[in-house]
Short mmCIF file of C-alpha atoms (C1' of nucleotides) in Angstrom, two decimals:
data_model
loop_
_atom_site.label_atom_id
_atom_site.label_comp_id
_atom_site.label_asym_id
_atom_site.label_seq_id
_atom_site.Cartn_x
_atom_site.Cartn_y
_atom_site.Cartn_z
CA UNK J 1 0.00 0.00 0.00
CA UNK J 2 2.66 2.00 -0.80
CA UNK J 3 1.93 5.90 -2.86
CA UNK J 4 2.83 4.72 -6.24
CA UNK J 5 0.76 1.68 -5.71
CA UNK J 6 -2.29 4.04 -4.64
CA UNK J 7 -1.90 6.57 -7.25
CA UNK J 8 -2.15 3.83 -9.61
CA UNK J 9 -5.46 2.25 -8.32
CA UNK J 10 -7.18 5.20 -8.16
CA UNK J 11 -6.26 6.25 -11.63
CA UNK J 12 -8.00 3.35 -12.96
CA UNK J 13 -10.77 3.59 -10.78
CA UNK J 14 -11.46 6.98 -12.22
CA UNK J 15 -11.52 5.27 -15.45
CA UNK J 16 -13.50 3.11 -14.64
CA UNK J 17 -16.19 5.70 -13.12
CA UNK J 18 -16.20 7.82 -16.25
CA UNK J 19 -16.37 5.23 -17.88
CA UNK J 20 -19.67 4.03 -15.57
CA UNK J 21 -21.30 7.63 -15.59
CA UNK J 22 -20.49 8.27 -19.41
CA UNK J 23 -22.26 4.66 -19.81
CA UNK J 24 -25.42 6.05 -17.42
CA UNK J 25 -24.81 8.92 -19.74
CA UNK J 26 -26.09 6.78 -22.71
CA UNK J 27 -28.92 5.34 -20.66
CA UNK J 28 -30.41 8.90 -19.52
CA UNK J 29 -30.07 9.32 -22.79
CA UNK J 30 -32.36 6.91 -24.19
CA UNK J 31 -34.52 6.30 -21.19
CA UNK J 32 -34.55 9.43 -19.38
CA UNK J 33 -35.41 9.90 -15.77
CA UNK J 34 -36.71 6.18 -15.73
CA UNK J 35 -33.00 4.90 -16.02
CA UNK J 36 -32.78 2.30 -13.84
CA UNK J 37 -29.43 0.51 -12.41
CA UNK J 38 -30.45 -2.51 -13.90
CA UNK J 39 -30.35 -0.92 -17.61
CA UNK J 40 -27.00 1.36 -16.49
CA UNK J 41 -24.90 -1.69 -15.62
CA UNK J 42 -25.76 -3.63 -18.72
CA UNK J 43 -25.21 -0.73 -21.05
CA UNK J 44 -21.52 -0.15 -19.25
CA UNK J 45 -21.05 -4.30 -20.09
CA UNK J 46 -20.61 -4.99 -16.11
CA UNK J 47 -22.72 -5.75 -13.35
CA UNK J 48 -24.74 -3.87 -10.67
CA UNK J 49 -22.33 -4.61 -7.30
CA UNK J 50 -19.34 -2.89 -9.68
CA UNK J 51 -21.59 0.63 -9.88
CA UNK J 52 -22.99 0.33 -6.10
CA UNK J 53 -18.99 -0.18 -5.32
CA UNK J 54 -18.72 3.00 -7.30
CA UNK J 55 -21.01 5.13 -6.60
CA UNK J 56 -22.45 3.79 -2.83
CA UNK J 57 -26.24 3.78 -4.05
CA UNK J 58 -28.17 5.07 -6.52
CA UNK J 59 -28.76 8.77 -5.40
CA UNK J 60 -24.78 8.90 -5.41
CA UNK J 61 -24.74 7.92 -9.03
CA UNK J 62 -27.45 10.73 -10.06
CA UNK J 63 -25.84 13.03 -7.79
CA UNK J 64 -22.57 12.89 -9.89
CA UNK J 65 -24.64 12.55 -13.10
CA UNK J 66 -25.92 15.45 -12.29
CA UNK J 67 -23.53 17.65 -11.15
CA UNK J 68 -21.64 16.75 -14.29
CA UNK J 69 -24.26 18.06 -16.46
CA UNK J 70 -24.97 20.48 -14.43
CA UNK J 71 -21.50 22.35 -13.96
CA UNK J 72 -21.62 21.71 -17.96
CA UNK J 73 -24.48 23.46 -18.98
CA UNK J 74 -23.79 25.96 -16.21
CA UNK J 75 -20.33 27.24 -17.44
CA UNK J 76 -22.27 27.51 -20.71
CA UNK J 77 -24.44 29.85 -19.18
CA UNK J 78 -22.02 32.00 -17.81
CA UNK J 79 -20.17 32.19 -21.10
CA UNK J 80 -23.15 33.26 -23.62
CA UNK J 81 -23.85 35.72 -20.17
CA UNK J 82 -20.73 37.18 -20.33
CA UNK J 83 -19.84 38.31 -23.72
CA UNK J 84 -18.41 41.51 -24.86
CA UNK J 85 -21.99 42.75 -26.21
CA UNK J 86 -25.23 44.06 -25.49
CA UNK J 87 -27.66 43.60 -23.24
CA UNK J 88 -30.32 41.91 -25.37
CA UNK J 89 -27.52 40.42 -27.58
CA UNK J 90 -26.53 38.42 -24.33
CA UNK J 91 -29.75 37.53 -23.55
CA UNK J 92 -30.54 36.39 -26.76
CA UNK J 93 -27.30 34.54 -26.39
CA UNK J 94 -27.97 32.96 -22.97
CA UNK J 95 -31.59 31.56 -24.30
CA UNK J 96 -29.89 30.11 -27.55
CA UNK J 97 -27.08 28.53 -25.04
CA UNK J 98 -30.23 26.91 -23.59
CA UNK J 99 -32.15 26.02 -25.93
CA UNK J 100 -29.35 24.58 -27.81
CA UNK J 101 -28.44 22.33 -25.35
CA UNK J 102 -32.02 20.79 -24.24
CA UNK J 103 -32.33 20.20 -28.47
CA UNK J 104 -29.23 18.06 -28.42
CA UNK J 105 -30.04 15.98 -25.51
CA UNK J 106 -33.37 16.62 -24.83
CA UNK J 107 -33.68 13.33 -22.47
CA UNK J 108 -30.65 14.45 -20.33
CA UNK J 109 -32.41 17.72 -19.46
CA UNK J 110 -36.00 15.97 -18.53
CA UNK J 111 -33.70 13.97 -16.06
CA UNK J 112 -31.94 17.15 -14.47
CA UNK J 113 -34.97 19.19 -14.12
CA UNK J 114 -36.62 16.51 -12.35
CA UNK J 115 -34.63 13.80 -10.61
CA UNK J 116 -37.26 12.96 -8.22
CA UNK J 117 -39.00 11.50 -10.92
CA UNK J 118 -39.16 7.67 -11.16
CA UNK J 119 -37.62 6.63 -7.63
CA UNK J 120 -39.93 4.73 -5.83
CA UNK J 121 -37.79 4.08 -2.58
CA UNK J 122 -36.48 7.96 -2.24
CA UNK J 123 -40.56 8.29 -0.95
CA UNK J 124 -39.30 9.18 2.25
CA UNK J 125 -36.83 12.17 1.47
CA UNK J 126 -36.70 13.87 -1.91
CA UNK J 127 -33.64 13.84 -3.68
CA UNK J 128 -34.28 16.45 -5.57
CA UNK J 129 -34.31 18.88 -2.44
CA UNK J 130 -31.10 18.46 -1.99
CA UNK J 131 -29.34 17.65 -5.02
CA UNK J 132 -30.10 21.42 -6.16
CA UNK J 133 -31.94 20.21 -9.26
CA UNK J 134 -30.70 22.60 -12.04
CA UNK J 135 -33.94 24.57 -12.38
CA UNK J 136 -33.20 26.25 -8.68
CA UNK J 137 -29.46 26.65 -9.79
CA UNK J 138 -29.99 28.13 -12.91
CA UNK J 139 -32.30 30.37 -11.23
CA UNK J 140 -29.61 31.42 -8.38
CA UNK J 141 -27.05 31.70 -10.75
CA UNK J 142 -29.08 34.03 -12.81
CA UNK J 143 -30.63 36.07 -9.90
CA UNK J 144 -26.91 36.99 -8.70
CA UNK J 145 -25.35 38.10 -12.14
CA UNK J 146 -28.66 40.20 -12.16
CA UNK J 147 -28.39 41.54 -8.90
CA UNK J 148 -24.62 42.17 -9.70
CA UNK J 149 -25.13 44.17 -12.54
CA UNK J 150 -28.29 45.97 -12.90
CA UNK J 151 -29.15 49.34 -11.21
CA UNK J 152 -32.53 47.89 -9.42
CA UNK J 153 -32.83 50.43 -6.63
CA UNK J 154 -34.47 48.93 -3.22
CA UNK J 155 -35.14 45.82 -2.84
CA UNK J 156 -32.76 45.08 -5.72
CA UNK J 157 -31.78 41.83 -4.19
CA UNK J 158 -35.15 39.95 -3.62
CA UNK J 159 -36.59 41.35 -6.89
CA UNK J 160 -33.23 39.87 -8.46
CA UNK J 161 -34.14 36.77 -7.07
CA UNK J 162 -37.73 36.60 -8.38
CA UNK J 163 -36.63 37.71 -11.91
CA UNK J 164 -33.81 34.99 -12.03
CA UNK J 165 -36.60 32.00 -11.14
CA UNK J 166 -38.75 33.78 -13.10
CA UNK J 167 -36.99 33.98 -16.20
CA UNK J 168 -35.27 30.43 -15.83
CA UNK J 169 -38.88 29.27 -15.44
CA UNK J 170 -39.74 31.05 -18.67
CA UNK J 171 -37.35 29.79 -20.55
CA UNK J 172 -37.60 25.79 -19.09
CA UNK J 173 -41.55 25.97 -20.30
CA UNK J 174 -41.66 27.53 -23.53
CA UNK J 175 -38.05 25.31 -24.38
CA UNK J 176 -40.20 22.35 -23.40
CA UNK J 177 -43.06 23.03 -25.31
CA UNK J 178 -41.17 24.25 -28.46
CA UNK J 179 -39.09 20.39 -27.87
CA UNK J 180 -42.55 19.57 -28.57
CA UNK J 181 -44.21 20.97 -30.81
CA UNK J 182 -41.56 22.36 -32.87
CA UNK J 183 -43.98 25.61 -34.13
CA UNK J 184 -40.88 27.50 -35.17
CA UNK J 185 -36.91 28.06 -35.42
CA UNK J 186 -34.80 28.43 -32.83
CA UNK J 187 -34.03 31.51 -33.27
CA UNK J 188 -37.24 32.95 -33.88
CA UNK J 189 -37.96 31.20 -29.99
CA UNK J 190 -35.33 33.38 -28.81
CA UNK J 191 -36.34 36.45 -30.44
CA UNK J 192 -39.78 36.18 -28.97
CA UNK J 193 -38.90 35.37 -25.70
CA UNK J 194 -36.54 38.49 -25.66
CA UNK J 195 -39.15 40.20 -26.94
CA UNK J 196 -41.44 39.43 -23.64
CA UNK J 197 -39.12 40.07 -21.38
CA UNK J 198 -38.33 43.58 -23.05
CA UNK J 199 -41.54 44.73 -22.20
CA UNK J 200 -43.49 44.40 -25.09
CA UNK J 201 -46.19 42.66 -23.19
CA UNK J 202 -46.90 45.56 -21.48
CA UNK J 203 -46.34 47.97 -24.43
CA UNK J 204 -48.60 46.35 -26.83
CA UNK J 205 -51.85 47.72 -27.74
CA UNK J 206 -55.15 46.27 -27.61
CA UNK J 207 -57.11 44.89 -29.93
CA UNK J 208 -59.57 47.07 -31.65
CA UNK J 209 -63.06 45.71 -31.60
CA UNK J 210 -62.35 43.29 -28.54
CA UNK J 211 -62.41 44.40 -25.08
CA UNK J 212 -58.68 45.46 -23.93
CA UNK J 213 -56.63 43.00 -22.12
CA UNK K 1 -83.34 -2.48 -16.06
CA UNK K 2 -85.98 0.08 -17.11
CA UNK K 3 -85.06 3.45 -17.18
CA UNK K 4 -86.12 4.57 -13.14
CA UNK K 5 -84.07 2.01 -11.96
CA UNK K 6 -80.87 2.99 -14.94
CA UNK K 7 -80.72 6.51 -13.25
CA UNK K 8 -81.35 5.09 -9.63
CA UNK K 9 -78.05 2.91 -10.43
CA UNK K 10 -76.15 5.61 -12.23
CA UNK K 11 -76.89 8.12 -9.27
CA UNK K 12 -75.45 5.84 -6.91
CA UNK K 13 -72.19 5.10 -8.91
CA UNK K 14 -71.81 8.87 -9.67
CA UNK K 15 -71.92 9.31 -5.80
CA UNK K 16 -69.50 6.69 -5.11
CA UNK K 17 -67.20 7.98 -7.99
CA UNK K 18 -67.44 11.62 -6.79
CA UNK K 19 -66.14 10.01 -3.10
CA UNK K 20 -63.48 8.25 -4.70
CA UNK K 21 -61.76 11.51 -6.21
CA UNK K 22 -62.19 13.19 -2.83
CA UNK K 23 -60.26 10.15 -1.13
CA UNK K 24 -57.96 10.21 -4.03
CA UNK K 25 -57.71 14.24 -3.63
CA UNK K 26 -57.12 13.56 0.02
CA UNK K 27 -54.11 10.56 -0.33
CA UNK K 28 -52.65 13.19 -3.54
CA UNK K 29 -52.73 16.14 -1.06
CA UNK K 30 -50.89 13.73 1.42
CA UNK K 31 -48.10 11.95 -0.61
CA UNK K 32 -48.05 13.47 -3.60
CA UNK K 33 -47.53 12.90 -7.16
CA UNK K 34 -46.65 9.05 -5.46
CA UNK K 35 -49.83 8.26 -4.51
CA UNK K 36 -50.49 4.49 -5.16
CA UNK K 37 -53.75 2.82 -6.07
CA UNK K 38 -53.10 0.83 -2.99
CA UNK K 39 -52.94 4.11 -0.06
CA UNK K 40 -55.83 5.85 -2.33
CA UNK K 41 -58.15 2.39 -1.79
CA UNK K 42 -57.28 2.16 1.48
CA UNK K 43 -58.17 5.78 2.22
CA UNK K 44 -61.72 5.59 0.41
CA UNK K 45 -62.24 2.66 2.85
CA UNK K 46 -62.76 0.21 -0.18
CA UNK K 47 -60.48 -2.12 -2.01
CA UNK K 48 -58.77 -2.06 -5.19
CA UNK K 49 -61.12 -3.79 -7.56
CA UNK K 50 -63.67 -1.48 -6.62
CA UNK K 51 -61.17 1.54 -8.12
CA UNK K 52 -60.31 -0.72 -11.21
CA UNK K 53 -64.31 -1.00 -11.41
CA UNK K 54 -64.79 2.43 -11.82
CA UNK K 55 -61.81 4.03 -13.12
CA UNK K 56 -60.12 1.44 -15.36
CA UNK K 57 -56.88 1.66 -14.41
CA UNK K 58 -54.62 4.24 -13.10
CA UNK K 59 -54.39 6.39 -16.04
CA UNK K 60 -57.87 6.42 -15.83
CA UNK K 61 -58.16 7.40 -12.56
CA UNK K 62 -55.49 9.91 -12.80
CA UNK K 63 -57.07 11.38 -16.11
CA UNK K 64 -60.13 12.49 -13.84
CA UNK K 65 -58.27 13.71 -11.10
CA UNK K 66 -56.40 16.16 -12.78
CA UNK K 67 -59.25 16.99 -15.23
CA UNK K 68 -61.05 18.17 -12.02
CA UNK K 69 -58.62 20.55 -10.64
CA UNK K 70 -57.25 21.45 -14.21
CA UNK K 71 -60.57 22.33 -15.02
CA UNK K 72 -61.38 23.89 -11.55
CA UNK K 73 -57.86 26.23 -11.29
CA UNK K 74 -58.63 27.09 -15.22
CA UNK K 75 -61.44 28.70 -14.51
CA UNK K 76 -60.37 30.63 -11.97
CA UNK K 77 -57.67 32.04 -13.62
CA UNK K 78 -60.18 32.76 -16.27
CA UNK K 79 -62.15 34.74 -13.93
CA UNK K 80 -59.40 36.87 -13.16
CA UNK K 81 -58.22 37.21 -16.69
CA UNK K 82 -61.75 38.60 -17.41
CA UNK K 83 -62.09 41.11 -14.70
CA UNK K 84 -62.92 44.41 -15.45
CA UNK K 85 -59.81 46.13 -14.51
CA UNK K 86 -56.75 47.69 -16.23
CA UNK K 87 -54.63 45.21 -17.94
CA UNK K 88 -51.76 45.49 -15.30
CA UNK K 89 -54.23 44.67 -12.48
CA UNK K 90 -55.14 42.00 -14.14
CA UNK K 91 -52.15 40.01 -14.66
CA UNK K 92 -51.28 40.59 -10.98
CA UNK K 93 -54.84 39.03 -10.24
CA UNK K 94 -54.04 36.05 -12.38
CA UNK K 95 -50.59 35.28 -10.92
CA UNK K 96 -52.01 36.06 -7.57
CA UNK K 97 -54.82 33.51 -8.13
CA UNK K 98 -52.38 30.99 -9.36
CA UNK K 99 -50.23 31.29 -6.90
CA UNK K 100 -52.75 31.11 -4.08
CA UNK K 101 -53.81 27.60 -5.34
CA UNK K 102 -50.40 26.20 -5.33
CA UNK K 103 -50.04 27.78 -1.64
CA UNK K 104 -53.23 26.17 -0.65
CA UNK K 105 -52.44 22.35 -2.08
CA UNK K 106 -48.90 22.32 -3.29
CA UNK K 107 -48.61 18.09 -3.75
CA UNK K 108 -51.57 18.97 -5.50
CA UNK K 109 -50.42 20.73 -7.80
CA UNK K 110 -46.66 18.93 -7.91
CA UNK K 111 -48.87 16.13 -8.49
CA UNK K 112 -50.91 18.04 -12.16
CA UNK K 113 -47.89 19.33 -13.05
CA UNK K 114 -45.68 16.64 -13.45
CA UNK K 115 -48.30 13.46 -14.19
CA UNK K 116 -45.55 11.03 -15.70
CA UNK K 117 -43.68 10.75 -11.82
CA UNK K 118 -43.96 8.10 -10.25
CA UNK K 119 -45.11 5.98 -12.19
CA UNK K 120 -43.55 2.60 -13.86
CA UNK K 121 -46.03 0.66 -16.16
CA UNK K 122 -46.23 3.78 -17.59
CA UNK K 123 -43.22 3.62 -19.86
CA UNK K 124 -43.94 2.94 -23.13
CA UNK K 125 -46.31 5.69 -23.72
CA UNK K 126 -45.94 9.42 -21.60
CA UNK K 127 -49.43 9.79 -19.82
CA UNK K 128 -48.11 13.68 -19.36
CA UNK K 129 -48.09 13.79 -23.09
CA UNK K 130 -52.03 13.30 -24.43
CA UNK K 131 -53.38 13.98 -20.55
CA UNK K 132 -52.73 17.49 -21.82
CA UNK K 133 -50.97 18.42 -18.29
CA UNK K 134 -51.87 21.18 -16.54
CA UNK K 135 -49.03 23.55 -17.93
CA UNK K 136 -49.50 22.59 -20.90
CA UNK K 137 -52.82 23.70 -20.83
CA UNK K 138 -52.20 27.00 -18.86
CA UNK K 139 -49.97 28.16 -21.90
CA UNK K 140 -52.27 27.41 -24.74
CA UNK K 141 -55.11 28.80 -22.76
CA UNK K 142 -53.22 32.41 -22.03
CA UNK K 143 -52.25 32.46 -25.51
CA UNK K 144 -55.62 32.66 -26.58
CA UNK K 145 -56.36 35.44 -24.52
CA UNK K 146 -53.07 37.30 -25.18
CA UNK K 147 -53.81 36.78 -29.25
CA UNK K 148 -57.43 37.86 -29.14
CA UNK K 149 -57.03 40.69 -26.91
CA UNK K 150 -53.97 41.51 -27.83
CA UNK K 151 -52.70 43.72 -30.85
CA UNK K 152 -49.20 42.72 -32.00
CA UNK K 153 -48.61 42.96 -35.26
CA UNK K 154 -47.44 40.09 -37.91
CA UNK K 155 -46.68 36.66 -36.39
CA UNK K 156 -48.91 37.21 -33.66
CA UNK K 157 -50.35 34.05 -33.16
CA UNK K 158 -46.58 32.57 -32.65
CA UNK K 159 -45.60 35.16 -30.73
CA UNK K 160 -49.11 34.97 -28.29
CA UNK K 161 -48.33 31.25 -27.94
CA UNK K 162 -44.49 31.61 -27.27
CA UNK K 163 -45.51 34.04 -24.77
CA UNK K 164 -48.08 31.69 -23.21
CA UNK K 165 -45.78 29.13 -22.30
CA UNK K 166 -43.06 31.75 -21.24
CA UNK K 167 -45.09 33.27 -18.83
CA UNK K 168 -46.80 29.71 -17.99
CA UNK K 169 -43.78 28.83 -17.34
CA UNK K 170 -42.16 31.71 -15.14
CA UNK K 171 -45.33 31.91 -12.84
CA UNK K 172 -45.02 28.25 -12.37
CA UNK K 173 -41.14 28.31 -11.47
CA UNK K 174 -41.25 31.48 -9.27
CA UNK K 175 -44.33 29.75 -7.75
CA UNK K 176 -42.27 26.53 -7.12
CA UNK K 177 -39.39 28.37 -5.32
CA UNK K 178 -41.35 31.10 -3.62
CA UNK K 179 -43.20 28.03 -1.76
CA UNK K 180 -40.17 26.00 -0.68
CA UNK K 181 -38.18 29.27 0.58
CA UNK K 182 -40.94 31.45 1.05
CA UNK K 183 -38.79 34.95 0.77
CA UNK K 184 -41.09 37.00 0.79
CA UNK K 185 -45.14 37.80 0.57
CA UNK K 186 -47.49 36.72 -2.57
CA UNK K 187 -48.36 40.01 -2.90
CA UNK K 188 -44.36 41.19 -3.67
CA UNK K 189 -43.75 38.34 -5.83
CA UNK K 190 -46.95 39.11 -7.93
CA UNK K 191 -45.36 42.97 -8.08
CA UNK K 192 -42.23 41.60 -9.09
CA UNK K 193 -43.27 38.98 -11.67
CA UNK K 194 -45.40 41.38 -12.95
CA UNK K 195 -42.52 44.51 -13.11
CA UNK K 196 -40.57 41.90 -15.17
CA UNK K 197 -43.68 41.08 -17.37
CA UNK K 198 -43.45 45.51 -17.97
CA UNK K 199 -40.04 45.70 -18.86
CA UNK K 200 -37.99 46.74 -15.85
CA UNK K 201 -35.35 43.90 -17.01
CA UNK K 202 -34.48 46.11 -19.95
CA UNK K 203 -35.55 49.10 -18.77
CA UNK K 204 -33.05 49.01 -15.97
CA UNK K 205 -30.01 51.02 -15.88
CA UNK K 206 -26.36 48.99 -15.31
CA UNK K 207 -24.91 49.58 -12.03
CA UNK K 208 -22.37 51.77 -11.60
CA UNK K 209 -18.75 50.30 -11.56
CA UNK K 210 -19.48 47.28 -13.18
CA UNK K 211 -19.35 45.66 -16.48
CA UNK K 212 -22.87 46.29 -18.13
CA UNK K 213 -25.65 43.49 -18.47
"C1'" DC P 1 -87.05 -22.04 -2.67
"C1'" DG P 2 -83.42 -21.82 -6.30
"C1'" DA P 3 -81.13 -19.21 -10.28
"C1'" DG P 4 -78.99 -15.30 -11.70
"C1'" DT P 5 -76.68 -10.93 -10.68
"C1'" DC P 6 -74.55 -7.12 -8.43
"C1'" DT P 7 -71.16 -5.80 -4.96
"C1'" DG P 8 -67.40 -6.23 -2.52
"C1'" DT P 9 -63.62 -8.89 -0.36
"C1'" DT P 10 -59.52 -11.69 0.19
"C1'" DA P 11 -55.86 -13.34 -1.68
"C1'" DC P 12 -53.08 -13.66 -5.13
"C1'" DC P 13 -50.04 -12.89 -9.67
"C1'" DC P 14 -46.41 -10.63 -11.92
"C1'" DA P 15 -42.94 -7.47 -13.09
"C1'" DC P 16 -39.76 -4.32 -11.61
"C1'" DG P 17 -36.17 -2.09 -9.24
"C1'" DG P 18 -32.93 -1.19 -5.47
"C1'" DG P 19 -29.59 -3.51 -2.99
"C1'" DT P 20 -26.56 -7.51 -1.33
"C1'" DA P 21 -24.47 -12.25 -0.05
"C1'" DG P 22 -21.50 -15.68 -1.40
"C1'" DG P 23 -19.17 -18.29 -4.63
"C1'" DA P 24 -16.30 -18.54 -9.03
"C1'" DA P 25 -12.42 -16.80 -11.34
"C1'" DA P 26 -8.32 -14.24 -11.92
"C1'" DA P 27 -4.24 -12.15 -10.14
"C1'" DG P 28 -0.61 -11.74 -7.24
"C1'" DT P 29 2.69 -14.28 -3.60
"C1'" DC P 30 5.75 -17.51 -1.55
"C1'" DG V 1 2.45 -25.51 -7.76
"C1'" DA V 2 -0.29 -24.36 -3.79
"C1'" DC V 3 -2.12 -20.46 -1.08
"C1'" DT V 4 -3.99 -15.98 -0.43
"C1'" DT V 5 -6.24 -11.99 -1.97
"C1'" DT V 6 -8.79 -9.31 -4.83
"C1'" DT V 7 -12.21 -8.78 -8.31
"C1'" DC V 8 -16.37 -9.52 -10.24
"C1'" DC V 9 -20.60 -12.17 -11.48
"C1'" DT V 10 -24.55 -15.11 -10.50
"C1'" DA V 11 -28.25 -15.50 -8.00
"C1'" DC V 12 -30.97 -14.04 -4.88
"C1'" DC V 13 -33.78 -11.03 -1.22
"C1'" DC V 14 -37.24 -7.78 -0.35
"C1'" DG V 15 -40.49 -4.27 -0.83
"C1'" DT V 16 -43.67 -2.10 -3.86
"C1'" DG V 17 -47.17 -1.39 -6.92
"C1'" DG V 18 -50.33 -2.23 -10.80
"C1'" DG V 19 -53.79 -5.36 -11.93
"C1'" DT V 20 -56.91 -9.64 -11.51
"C1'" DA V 21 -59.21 -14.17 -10.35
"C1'" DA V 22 -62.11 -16.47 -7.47
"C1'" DC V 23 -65.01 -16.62 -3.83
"C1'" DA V 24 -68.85 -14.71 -0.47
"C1'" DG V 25 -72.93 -12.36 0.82
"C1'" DA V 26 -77.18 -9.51 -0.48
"C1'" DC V 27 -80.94 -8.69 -3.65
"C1'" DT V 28 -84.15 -9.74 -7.31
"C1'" DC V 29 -87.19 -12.50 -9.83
"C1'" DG V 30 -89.51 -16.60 -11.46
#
DNA sequence: CGAGTCTGTTACCCACGGGTAGGAAAAGTC
DNA sequence: GACTTTTCCTACCCGTGGGTAACAGACTCG
């Protein structure tokens, strides 16, 4: 049990579990939130003991599935958010980053937003409270570059907070429905969403003939 | 099996299906979107069969569940949507009345939002997907209103539905994390959802010092 | 009274999924 | 080559949950 001896093992264990969670990766993939360990250990060619070895149970495994992802699609985030440009042009960019990435792995994303979904033994405590699902990240992460760089007067920091949730919710729902229905391009998604939250909602005039809204 | 005796029968069984939902209403309310056919029998004081008798099979028991309070939340926020108040005051009425049912029955509404959870059998085909689910719903609904009332030029009926799910979908996220942290009253997160529905996010100046957002 | 039926119950089936014990096999050790 | 140790797989346990078959009592009707 000497160092060289230790390094060594844990190199290929780390192998091995990226191997394992790139394997799970697959499985999310194709099965979404219903992945079961059963399915994971078959699609990695090994056997269920190896990944509960590995990863202790199976909220440990969707823990670091998740946080994977998650840091992923994150740093994405943060890129598109900080870009040498405008204000709408970044939040045009930061909605594309999104949508971009639920498109291309559509499955992957239905798993992050919820992971309670399709544990039967978790009854008891939700995993999801604590595994920060993405949703409530995306929202914090949001809130704080808002409340870091807009002028919002009192109350800045609450009403930051709202507005990040708020706007992460926005874009989750209409993303999800668009996955859906496909009823236009991406990028006429993003345009309209920017639109909304640039106030034209509130600028828009009524109807004539109907009673106003 | 003349006709008296048809409606005598159907009476009864319309009873006795009306006092199933309400047990079902009551175990949903209680465990959540993970309420089993098993804890729902047990709480009607009946047995299994009897459910399967009148409902099918769970699908079909969830179908009517969530038709009820789909149908029952809809029309509230219908109500408000129609009041006869400036268009500002009645947006804030419509998240407020949202958000007020999701205060009141929160596994409730966990439970309509996200059918698929929990469930197993259910694989092969999504019951979220033709059970029209409850945000689903909620969007196409407000983009009717927004496109009959509202006057916004060409592409409107894309842009009313985009804009349906958007703000669907940002009530329904703020609403999510304003229950489990609870920072601060309904009636400021109404003011603040709302102030991003007007525009503040763009209208906003950037904060002194930093780098612009 | 006896035949059919409606209602409800018990008791079960079956599949699944998380999690683990205990033996086979492979790899190192003297 | 025999002995130990580690690694991994087979085979199983257990709880759960959807769904059903088969039986038991009430009620009707001839």
């Amino acid at each position: 049990m000497d160092a060289t001896q230790r390094t060594d093992q844990q190199r290929s264990a780390d192998r091995r579990r990226r191997e394992l969670l790139e394997a799970a990766d697959r499985v999310v993939l194709r099965d979404g939130p219903q992945a079961s360990m059963n399915a994971i250990a078959a699609e990695a060619g090994i056997t269920k003991p190896i990944l509960y070895r590995h990863f202790g149970d199976k909220g440990g495994l969707y823990a670091a599935l998740a946080k994977r992802h998650t840091d992923a699609l994150l740093d994405s985030l943060r890129a598109a958010l900080d870009a040498p440009a405008e204000r709408r042009e970044r939040v045009e960019a930061t909605l594309d980053t999104y949508l971009s990435a639920i498109e291309a792995r559509p499955q992957v994303y239905r798993f992050l937003m919820h992971p309670a979904e399709g544990s039967q033994s978790d009854q008891g405590f939700d995993v999801g409270k604590h595994s920060a699902p993405l949703l409530r990240r995306m929202g914090e992460e949001l809130a704080q570059v808002i409340e870091e760089r807009l002028d919002l007067g009192p109350g800045s920091q609450q009403l930051a907070r709202v507005w990040g949730h708020g706007i992460v919710g926005m874009m989750h729902a209409a993303g999800d429905w668009w996955l859906g229905e496909r009823p236009c391009s991406r990028a006429d998604l993003v345009r309209s969403l920017a639109d909304l939250l640039w106030g034209r909602l509130a600028a828009a005039g009524d109807k004539v003939g109907g009673p106003g809204f």
